Structure formats: C-alpha cells, structure tokens
Coordinates of C-alpha atoms and ligand atoms in Angstrom, one line a residue:
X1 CA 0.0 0.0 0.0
X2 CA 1.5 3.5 -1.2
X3 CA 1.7 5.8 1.7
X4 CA 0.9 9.3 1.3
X5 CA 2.6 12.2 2.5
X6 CA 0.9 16.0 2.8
X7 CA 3.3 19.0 3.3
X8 CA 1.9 22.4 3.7
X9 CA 3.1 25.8 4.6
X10 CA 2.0 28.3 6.9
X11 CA 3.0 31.9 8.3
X12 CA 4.6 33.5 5.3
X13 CA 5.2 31.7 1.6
X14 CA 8.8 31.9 0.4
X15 CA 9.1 29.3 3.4
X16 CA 11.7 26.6 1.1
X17 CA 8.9 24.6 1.7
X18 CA 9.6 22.9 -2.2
X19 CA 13.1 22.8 -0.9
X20 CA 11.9 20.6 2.7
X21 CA 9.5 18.3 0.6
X22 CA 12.4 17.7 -2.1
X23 CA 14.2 16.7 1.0
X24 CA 12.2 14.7 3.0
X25 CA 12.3 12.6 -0.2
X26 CA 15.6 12.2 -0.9
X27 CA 16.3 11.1 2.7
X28 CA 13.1 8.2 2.5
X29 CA 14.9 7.4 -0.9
X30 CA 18.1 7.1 1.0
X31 CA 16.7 4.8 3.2
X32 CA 15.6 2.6 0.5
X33 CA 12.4 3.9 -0.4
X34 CA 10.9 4.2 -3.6
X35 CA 9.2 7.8 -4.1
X36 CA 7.2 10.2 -6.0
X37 CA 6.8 13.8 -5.8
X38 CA 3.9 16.1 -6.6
X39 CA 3.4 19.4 -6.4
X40 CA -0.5 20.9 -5.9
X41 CA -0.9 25.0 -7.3
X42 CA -3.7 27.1 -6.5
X43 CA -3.5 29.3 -9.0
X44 CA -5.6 29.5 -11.9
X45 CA -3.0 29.6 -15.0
X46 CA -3.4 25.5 -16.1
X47 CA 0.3 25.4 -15.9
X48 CA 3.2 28.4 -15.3
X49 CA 4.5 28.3 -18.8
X50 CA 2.3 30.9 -19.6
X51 CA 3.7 33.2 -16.6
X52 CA 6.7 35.9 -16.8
X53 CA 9.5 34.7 -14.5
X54 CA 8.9 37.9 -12.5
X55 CA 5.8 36.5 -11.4
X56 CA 6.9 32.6 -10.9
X57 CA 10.6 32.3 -11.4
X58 CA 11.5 29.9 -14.1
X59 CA 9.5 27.8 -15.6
X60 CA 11.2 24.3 -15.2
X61 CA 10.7 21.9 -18.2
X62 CA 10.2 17.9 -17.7
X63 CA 11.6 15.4 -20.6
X64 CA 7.5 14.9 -21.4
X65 CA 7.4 18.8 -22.1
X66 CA 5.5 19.4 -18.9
X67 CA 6.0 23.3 -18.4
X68 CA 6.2 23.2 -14.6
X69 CA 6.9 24.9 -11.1
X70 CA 10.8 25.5 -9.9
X71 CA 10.3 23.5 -6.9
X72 CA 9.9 20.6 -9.7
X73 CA 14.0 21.0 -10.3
X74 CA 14.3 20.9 -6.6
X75 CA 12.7 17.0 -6.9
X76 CA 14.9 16.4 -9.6
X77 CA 18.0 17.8 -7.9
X78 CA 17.4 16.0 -4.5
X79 CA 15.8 12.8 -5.7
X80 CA 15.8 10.1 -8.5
X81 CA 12.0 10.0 -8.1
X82 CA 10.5 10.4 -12.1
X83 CA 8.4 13.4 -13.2
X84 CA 6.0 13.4 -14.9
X85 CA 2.9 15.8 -15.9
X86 CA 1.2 14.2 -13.4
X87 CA 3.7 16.0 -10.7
X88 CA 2.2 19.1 -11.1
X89 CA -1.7 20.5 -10.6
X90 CA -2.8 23.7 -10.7
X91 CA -6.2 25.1 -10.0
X92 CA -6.5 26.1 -13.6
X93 CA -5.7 22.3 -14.6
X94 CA -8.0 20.9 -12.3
X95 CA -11.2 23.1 -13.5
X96 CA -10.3 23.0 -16.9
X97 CA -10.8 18.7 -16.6
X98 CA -13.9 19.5 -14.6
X99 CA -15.4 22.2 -17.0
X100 CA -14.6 19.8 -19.9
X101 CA -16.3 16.7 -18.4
X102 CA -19.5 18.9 -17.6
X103 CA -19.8 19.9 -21.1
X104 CA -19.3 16.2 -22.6
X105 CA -22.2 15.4 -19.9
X106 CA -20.4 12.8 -17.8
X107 CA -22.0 14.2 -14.6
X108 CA -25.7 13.4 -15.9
X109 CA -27.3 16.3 -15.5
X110 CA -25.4 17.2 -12.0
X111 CA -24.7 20.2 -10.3
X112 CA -21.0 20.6 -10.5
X113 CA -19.7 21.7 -7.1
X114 CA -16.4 22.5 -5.5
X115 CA -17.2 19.4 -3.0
X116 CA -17.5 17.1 -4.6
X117 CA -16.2 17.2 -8.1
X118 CA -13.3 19.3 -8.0
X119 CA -12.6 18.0 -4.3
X120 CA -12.3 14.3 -6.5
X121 CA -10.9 15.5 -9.7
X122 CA -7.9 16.9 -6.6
X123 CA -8.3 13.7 -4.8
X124 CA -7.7 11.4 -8.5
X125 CA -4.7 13.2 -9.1
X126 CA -3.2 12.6 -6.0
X127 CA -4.3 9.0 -5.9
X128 CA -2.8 8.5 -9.6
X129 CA 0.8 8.5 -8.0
X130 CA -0.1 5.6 -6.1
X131 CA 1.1 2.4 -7.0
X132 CA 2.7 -1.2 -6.1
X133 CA 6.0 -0.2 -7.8
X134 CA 5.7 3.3 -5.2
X135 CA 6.2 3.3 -1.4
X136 CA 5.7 6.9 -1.0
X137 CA 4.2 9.9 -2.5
X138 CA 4.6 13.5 -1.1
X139 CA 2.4 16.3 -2.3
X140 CA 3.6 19.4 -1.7
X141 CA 0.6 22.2 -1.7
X142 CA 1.7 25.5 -2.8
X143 CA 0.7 28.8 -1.0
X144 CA 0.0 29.3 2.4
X145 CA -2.9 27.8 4.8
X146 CA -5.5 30.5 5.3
X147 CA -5.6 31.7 1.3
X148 CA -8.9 31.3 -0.2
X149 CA -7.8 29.4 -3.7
X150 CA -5.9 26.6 -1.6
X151 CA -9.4 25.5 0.2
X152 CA -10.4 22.9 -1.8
X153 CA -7.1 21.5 -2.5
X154 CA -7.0 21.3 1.8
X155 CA -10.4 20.0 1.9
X156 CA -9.4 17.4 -1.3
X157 CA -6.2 16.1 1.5
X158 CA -8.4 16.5 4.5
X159 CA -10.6 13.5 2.9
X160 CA -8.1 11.6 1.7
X161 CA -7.2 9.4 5.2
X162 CA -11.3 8.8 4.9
X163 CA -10.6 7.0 1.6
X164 CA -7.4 5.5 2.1
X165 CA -6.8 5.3 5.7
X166 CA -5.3 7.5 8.0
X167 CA -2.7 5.2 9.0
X168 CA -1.4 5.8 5.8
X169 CA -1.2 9.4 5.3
X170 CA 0.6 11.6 7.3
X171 CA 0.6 15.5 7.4
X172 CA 3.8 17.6 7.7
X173 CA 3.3 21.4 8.1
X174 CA 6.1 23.9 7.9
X175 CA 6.0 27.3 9.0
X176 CA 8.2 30.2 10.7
X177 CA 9.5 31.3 14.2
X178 CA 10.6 34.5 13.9
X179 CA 13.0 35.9 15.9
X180 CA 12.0 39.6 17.6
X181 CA 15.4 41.9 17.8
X182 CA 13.4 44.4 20.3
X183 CA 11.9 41.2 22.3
X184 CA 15.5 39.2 21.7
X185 CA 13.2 36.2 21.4
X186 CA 11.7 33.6 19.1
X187 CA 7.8 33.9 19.0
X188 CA 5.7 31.0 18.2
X189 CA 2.2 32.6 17.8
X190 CA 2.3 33.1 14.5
X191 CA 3.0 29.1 14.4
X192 CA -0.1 28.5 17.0
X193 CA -2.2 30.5 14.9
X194 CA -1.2 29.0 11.4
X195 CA -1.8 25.0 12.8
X196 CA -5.1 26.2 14.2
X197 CA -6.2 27.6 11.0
X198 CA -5.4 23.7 9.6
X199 CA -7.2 22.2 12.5
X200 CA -10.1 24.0 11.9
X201 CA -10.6 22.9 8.2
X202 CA -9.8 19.5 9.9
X203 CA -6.3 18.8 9.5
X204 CA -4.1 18.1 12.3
X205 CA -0.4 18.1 11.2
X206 CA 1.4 15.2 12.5
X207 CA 4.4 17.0 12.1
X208 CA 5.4 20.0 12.6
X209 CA 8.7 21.8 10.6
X210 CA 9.5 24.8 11.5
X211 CA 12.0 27.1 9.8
X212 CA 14.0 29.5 12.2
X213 CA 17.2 31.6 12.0
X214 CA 18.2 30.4 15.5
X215 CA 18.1 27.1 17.4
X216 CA 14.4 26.7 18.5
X217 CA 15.1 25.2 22.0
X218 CA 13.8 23.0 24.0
X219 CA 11.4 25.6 25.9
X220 CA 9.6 26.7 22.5
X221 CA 9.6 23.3 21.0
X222 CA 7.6 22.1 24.2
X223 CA 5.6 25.0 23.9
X224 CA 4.8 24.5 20.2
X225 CA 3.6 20.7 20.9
X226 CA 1.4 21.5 23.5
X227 CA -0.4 24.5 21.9
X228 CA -0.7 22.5 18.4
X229 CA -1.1 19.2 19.8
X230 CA 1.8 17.2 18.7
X231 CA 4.1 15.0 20.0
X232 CA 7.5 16.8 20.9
X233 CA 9.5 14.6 19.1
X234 CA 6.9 15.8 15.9
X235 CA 8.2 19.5 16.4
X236 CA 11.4 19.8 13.7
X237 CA 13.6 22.6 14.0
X238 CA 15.1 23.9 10.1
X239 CA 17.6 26.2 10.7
X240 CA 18.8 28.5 8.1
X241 CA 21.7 27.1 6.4
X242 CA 25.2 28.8 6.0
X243 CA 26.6 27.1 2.9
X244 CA 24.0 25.6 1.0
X245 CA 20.3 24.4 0.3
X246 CA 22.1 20.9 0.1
X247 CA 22.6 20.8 3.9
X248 CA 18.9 20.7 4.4
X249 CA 18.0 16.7 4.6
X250 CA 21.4 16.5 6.4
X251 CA 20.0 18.7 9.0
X252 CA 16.3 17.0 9.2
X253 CA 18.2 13.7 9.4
X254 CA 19.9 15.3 13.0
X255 CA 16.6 16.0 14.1
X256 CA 15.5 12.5 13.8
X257 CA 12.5 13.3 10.5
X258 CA 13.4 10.2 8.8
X259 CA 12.9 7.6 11.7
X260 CA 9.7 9.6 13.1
X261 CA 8.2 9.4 9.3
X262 CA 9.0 5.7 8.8
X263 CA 7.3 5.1 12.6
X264 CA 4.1 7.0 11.9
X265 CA 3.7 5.4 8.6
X266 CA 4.5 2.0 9.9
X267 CA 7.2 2.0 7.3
X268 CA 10.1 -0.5 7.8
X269 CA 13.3 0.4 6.0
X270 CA 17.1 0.3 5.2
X271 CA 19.4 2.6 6.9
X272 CA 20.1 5.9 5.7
X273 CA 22.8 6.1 3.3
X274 CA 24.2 9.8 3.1
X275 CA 27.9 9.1 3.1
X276 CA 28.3 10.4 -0.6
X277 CA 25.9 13.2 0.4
X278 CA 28.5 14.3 3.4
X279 CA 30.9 14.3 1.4
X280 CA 29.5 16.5 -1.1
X281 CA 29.3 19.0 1.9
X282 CA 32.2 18.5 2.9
X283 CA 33.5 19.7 -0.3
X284 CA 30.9 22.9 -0.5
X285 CA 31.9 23.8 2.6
X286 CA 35.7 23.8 1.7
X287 CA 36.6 24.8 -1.6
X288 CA 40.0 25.4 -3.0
X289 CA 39.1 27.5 -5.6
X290 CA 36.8 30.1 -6.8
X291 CA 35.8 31.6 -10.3
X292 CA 33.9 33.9 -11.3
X293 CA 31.1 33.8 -13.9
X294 CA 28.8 36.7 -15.4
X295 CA 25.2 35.6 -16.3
X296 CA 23.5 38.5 -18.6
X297 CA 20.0 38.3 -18.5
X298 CA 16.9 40.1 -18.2
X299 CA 15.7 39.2 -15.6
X300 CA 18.7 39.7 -13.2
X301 CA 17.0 40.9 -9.8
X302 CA 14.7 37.9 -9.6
X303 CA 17.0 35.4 -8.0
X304 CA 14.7 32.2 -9.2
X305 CA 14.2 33.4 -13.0
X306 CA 17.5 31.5 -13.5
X307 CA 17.4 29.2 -11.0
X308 CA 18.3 25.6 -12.2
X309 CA 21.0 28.0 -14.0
X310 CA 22.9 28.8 -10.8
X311 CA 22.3 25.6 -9.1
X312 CA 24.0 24.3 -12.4
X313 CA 27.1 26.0 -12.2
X314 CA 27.5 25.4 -8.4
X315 CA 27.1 21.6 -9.2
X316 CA 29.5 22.0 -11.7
X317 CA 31.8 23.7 -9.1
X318 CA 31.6 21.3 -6.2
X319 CA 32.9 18.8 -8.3
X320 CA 36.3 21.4 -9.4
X321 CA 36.2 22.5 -5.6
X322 CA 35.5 25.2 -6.4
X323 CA 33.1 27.8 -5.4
X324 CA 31.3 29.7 -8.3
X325 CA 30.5 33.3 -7.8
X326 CA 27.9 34.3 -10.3
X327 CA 28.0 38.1 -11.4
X328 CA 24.7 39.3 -12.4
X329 CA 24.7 41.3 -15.3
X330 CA 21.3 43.4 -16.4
X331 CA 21.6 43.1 -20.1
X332 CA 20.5 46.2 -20.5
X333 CA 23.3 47.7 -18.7
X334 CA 25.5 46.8 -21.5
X335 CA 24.0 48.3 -24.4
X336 CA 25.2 51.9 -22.8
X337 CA 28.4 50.4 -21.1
X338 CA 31.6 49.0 -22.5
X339 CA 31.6 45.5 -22.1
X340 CA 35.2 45.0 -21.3
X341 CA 34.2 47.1 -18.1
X342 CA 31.7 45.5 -16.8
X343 CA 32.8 42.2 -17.8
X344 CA 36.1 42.4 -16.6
X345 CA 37.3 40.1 -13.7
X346 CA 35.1 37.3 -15.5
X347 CA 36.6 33.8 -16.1
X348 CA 33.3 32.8 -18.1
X349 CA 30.4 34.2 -19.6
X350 CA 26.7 32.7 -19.5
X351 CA 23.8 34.1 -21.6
X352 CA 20.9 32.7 -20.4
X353 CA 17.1 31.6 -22.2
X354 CA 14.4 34.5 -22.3
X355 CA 11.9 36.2 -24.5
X356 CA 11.2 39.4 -26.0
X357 CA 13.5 42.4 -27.1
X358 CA 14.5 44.1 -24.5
X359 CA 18.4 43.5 -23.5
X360 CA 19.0 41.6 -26.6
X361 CA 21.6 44.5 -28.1
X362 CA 23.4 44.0 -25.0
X363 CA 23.8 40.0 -24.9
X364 CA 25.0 40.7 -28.2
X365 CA 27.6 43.2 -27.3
X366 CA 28.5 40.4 -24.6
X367 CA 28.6 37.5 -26.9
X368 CA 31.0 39.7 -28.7
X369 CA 33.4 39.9 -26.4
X370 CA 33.5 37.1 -25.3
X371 CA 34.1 35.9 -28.9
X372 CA 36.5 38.6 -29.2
X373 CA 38.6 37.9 -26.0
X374 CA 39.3 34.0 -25.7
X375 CA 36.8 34.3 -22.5
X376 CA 34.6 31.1 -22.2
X377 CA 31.0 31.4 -23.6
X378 CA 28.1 29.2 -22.6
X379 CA 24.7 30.2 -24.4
X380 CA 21.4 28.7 -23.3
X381 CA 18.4 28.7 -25.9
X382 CA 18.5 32.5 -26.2
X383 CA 21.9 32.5 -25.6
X384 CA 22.5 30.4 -28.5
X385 CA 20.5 32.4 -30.4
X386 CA 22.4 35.6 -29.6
X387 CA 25.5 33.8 -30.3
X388 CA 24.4 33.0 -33.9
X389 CA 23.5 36.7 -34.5
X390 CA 26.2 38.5 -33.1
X391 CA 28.6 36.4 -35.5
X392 CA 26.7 37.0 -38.7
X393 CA 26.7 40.6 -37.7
X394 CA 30.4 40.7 -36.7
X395 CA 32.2 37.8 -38.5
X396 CA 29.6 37.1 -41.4
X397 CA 29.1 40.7 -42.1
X398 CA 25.8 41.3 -42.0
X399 CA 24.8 44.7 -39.8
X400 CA 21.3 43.8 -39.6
X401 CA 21.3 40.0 -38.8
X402 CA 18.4 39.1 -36.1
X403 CA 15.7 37.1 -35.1
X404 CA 12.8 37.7 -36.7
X405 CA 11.8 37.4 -33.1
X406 CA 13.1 40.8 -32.7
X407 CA 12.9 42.3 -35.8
X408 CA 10.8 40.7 -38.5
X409 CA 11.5 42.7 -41.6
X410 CA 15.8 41.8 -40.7
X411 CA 17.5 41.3 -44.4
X412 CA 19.3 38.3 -42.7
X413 CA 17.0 36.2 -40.3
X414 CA 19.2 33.8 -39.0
X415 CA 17.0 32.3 -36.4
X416 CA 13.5 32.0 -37.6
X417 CA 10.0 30.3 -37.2
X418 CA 10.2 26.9 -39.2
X419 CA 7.1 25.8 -41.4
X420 CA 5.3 24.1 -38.6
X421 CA 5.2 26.9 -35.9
X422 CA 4.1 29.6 -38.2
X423 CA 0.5 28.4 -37.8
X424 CA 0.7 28.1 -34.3
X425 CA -1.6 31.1 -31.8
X426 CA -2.2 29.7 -28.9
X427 CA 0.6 31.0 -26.4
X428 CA -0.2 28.0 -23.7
X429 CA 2.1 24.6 -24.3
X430 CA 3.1 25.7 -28.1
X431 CA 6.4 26.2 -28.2
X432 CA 8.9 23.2 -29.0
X433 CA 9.1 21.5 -25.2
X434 CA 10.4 18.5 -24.0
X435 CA 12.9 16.0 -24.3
X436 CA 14.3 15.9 -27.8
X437 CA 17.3 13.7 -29.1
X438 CA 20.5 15.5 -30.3
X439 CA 23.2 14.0 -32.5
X440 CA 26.8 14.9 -31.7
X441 CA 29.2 15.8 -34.9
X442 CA 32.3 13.4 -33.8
X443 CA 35.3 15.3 -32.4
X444 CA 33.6 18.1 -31.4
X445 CA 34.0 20.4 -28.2
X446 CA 30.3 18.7 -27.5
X447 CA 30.9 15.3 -28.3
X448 CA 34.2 15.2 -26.3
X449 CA 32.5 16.7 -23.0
X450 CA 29.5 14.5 -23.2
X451 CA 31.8 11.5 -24.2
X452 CA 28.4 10.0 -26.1
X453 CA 27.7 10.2 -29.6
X454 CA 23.5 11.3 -29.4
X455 CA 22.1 12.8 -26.0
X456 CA 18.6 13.8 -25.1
X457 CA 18.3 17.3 -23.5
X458 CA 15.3 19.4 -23.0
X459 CA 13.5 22.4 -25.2
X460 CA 11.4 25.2 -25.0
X461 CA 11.7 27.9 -27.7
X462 CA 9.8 28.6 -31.0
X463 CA 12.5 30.0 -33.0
X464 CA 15.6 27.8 -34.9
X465 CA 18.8 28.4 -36.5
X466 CA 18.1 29.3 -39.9
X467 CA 19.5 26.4 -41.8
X468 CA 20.2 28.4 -45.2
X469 CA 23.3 29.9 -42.8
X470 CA 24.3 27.0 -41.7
X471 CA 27.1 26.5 -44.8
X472 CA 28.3 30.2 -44.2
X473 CA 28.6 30.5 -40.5
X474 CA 30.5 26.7 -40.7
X475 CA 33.0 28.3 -43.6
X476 CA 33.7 31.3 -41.1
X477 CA 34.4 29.8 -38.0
X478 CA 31.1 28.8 -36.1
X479 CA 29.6 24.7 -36.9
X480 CA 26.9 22.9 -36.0
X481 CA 28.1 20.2 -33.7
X482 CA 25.1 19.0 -32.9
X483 CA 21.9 18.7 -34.7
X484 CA 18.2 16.8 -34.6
X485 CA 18.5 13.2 -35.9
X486 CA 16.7 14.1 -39.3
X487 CA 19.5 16.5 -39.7
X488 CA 17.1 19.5 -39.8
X489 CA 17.7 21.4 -36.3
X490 CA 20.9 22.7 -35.5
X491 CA 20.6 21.7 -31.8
X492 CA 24.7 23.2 -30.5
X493 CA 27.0 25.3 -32.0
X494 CA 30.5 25.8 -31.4
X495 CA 33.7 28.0 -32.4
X496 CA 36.7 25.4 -33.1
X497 CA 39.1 27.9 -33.1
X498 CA 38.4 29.4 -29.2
X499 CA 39.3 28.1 -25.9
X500 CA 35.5 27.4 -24.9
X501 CA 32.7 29.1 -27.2
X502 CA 29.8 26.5 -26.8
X503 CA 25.9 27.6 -27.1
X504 CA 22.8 24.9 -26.9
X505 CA 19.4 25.5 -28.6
X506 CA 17.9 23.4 -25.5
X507 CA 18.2 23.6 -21.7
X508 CA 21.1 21.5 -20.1
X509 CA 20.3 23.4 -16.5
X510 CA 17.1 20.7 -16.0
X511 CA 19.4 17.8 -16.2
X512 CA 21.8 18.8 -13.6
X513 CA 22.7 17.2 -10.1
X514 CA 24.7 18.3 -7.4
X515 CA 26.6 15.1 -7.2
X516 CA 26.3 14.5 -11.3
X517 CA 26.7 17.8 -12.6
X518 CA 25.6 18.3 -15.8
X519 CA 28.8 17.5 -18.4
X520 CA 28.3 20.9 -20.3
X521 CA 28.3 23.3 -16.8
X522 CA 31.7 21.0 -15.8
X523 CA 33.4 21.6 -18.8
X524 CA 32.3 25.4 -18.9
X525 CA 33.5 25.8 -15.0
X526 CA 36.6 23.5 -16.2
X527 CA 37.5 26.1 -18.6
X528 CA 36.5 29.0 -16.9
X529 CA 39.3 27.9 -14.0
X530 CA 41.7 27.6 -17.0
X531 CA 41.0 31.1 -18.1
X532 CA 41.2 32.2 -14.3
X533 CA 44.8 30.1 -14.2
X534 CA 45.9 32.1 -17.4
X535 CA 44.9 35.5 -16.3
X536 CA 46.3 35.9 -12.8
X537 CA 49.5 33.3 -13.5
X538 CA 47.9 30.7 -10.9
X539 CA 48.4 27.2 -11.3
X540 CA 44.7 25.7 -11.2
Ligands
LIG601 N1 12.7 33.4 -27.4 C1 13.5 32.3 -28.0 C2 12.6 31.3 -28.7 O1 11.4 31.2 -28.4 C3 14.3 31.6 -26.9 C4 13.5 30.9 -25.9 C5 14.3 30.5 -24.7 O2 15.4 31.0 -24.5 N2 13.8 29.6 -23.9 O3 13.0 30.6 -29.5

C-alpha cells in the first residue's frame, strides 16, 4: 500500500517549503524507499509556462514537455524519483478537466460543485501517483494555509485518510518562528495560529517543521507541541543554512525526520545512506578554488528566474572544488556600457534563455566579447541564439542580422519560425518543449565533454537556426556540432578555433545534479578555472 505524505506551509510563503518536501524525499529514498513527488498550485493559469519569471521564477521543463513549477527541479536535484505531468496540478488544470467533463455530460445532469467534483478530480490526481512499484508519495501544496484558492485542494487532502486510511497518510506542516530583535526572542504565535487555522478545516499536522534563523530550544519546541497538539519529538527545528540548500536533509536527518516518518507510517526500511551526500558538503563547505562567472540576462534581480542556471554551475563547481561566484549582469546595462568594463574580472560568460527584445543589443555586445577575447561562452536557448546573430553581424558581415523574433523585416533572419510553428496562436504549451534527441558531430568540443555520440536534452523555444546559414557561418568559424537526428535542427554550436565558445538551442540546467553535474556546466567551470589560471599566472 503507497503511503501518502501532505506538506503544507503556513505563516509567510517563500518558506523553502519545495526545498523541505524535495528533502524529506531524498532522505526516504536514501533509506531505501521508492518515491514520487507532486506538487499541488492554486493558482488559476493551467500550468506556469504561460507566466513571466517575474511572477513565478523559471518555468522548469520535464523530458514529457510538462511546463512546470521550480520547486519541480528541486525534486529532480534531490531525488531520483521520475516526473511526470502528473507531478504538477494547478487550479487552472484541475477546473479546466472539470469544465470539460461537464460539457461532454459525464455528470448526468449534475450540479457541478467544488465538494464534490473538484474536491475528487484533486483527490484522483493525487491518488494517480499511487502504486505497487511506489512506497511513498509527497504532495507538496503551494501557497500558504488561510488563502482562499488553496481550500479545496486542503479539503481534497483532509478526505483523503477517509478513503485511504489514516494510517497511511501523514501531514507535515512547515512554517516560521521568527525571531523579535526588540523582544530578543523567538515567537511561536504566529506558528499556533497558522496549525489552528489547519485544525479547523480539519487537519491536524502530524508534524510539525519549523524554519528558524536560531536554534528553537527545548522551551519553544515544548511550547509548540502542547499548543498545536503534537508530539515533541513531531516538532522539527530547520535552521537557516550557512553554505547551501544541500545541507537541508542532512540537517532533518539530525533532528530525527526520517525515523519519526518511517514510525508513523508504519514504514520498515534500510538505513540511511548519506555518506556520498556528506561528502558532497564537505566539499561545499571547503573549496579550493573560486571563479567567477557573469550571467547576462533580463531578468537579473529575480533570483529564481535562472534558477536551475545557478544551481547548475554550483554543481559543476563542487565537483572542481570550487566555489562559483555568479555576477549578475542586467543586459540592458551593456548596451550603454563597455563591455570589457563591466565584464572584466570574468573567467566565463553565460547568456541565459528568455523572450522578447529588450536587452537583446546587449547580450549581443557580450557574446561579442567574449568571442573577441578567448573568454569562455556558454549560451542557453537565447543564448544560442544571440550567439548565432552577433557572428553574422560581426564575422559574417551582416549589420542587420536578427531574429525575426526581434525584428521581423531583418534582411538576414538567421533564427527563424520553421514551417510548422508559423501556424501556431495559442501561447499555452506551443512552443517546442520536451525531451528531444541530439546528434553529436564526432570530435567536437560537444561530443568530447558528453563523451556520447547522441544525448537527449530538453527544449522550450519557437525560433531555430536558420539552416540556409548554416554553410556560411561553418565556412567562417562557427559549426553545428550537434543537430536533430533528421539532420534538420541545429541543436549546438561551437567556435573550433576558441578556448570554450559553446551555445545549446535546448536547456542543459534541467538535467543537472549536485553530485552529477551536468557535463556541459563541468566543462564550462573547467575552462572558466583555466581562463582564471591564465589570467592571474595561478596554477589551477
Ligand atoms: N525566445 C526564444 C525562442 O522562443 C528563446 C527561448 C528560450 O530561451 N527559452 O526561440
């Protein structure tokens, strides 16, 4: 019997509380376990692709195309559990089945109601995850207890343990103690208040999580337990981590999570194996090294709009020891500065994926120097895209190269709509998304780093390398080196004659671990350190 696992959040959002649930599975997988994670969004959008990063961060991608919420990368990053479409529900999602069943008549003349219908359409997408090749499945529910859109997804859970028994669910809430500077203590009211708001929809956590900046204490934990009505060994501390969101299972394992979850399922289970983890900490906590890479993007000051991007290039640095310091670089800034300015003290350069205009001119100029100066280039989607551009402009000699993206009267449209998304309108799961296979051109910079001759990686654009450049660009210094198997997609590009010039049409930050880091990011840090060696005469 799969055993089900609920974690909500209470007190403030922005709790990590993707970042807990990704943990709690990777230490149950550690101990053997086999589990599946799910996350459950209020919101009405039917999934986030449709959302600007400002709003919701990035929008991760899953091999099936799946446009889905970041705290999906967190699952991927901290467990091997497999994703699916069905890991992520939204509102929007869940009407949208219920709307079209009402109008093909399969409720018989029913009133459709939030209880029961979109209560069981919730309830059947949980329940989906379930089966005799799973032992666990945690469903994460986004937002906070107490807004209105999350009700029926908490009366959906609530009725769960009436369905499948309560011995097999078990209901995890996280939440905040603050600490007050002018009381100099930790307050736990706002924690009383948010499990009474669950209790009164008819939830009682089983455990409780609770993030703090400060050790909680034995005092407040008491405290907690009595005035929620848990058990004190059910009252977690998180604290806030010093080095890195990796610590986190390490730290629920010292507060005993794993064993108390196991005993109030009635789980029984291996030991927990961590001692690769530990030593991946070990080395976070101690590098040897450090380099410096500038991202330009446009989307700079939102720390999660290039999140599986960052969390890339630190896997890629743990395993060089080496801690990465990223340099965010508005795009826009460089279209009025000089780029060897702003870029210098850079040991690699990163041009992230986006959409729309504005910054483009000054990826370009970035591209360009990096072209320009031997300095290590990694483009992602856009950042391919840029990289094709700024060479037919600069090398090819065409001023007015673009995407016809950004300009759609350009002279020289060198990425371009193929045939079959011209017809396309809808802006909701159109674009080219999901895992796609990728042919390596033997020899290559790509084909030595991956060490394989076809990989699969990841999409989501609408716009290609205009094949009918393809000859020119390869004549002048930039190849494919790695294309769709039909031949027709350029799917990498590289300059032979630089250190490191390397730019995907597809998203290698999705398939990225932080103890198998993906083999694009290692090389890029790799040659980034080189660079570093060369420029200040260190041996690296
Ligand atoms: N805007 C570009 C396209 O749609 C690139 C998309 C991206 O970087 N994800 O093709």
């Amino acid at each position: 019997m799969t055993k089900h696992i609920f974690v909500t959040g209470g007190v403030v959002s922005s709790l990590g509380k993707g970042l807990t649930s990704a943990s709690i599975g990777c230490i149950l997988e550690r101990r053997g376990l086999r589990v599946r994670m799910q996350k459950l969004d209020p919101y009405i959008n039917v999934d986030p692709g449709t959302m600007s990063p400002y709003q919701h961060g990035e929008v991760y991608v899953l091999d099936d195309g799946a446009e889905t919420d970041l705290d999906l990368g967190h699952y991927e990053r901290f467990t091997n559990s497999p994703l699916s479409r069905d890991s992520n529900f939204t509102s929007g999602r869940i009407y949208l089945r219920v709307i079209e069943k009402e109008r093909q008549g399969k409720y018989l003349g029913g009133t459709v109601q939030v209880v029961p219908h979109i209560t069981d359409e919730i309830k059947a997408s949980v329940l989906k995850l379930a089966g005799p090749e799973v032992d666990v499945v945690i469903t994460e529910l986004g937002g906070t207890v107490g807004d209105i859109e999350g009700l029926p997804f908490l009366e959906a859970i609530r009725q769960i343990p009436l369905d499948i028994g309560r011995e097999n669910c078990l209901f995890i809430h996280l939440t905040l103690v603050p600490y007050l500077k002018a009381a100099k203590e930790l307050k736990t009211k706002p924690t009383q208040h948010s499990v009474q708001q669950l209790r009164q929809i008819g939830i009682q956590p089983d455990v409780l999580i609770v993030r703090t900046e400060r050790p909680l204490g034995r005092d407040n934990a008491e405290k907690i337990a009595l005035f929620c009505n848990l058990e004190k060994r059910a009252v977690i501390e998180e604290r806030d981590k010093e080095f890195s969101i990796y610590e986190v299972p390490l730290g629920l394992i010292d507060h005993g999570l794993d064993l108390l979850i196991l005993q109030k399922l009635g789980i029984q289970a291996g030991t927990c194996e961590m001692d690769d983890w530990e030593e991946l900490i070990q080395r976070i906590r101690n590098p040897e090294h450090e380099v410096t890479i500038a991202v330009v993007g446009k989307y700079i000051e939102h720390r999660d709009a290039y999140k599986s991007i960052y969390e890339s290039l630190d896997h890629a640095g743990f395993s060089h020891n080496s801690r990465v310091i990223v340099k965010r670089i508005e795009a826009e800034e460089l279209e009025e500065a000089d780029a060897a300015t702003v870029l210098a003290g850079v040991d690699g350069l990163l041009v992230p994926g986006g959409f729309g205009m504005r910054g483009v001119e000054g990826k370009i100029q970035a591209a360009r120097y990096a072209r320009e100066n031997n300095l290590p280039y990694f483009g992602i989607c856009l950042g391919m895209q840029i990289a094709v551009i700024e060479f037919a402009r600069n090398v090819l000699n065409h001023p007015d190269a673009n995407s016809t993206e950004f300009d759609g009267n350009t002279p020289d449209p060198v990425i371009c709509l193929l045939e079959d998304q011209k017809s396309v309108t809808l802006k909701g799961a159109s674009m080219r998304l999901g895992a796609q296979p990728c042919d390596l051109v033997e020899d290559s910079l790509a084909a030595r780093t991956y060490r394989q001759s076809s990989v699969s990686e990841r999409h989501r654009h609408r716009y290609e390398f205009n094949p009918k450049y393809r000859q020119e660009m390869a004549d002048a210094g930039l190849v494919v080196s790695g294309q769709s198997p039909d031949g027709k997609l350029a799917e990498i590009v590289e300059i032979p004659d630089h250190p490191w010039f390397l730019a995907v049409q597809f998203h290698p930050e999705f398939k990225s671990k932080p103890n198998l880091p993906h083999p694009l990011f290692h090389s890029f840090i790799e040659a980034a350190l080189q660079r570093q060696g060369e420029r200040t005469g260190a041996s690296v």
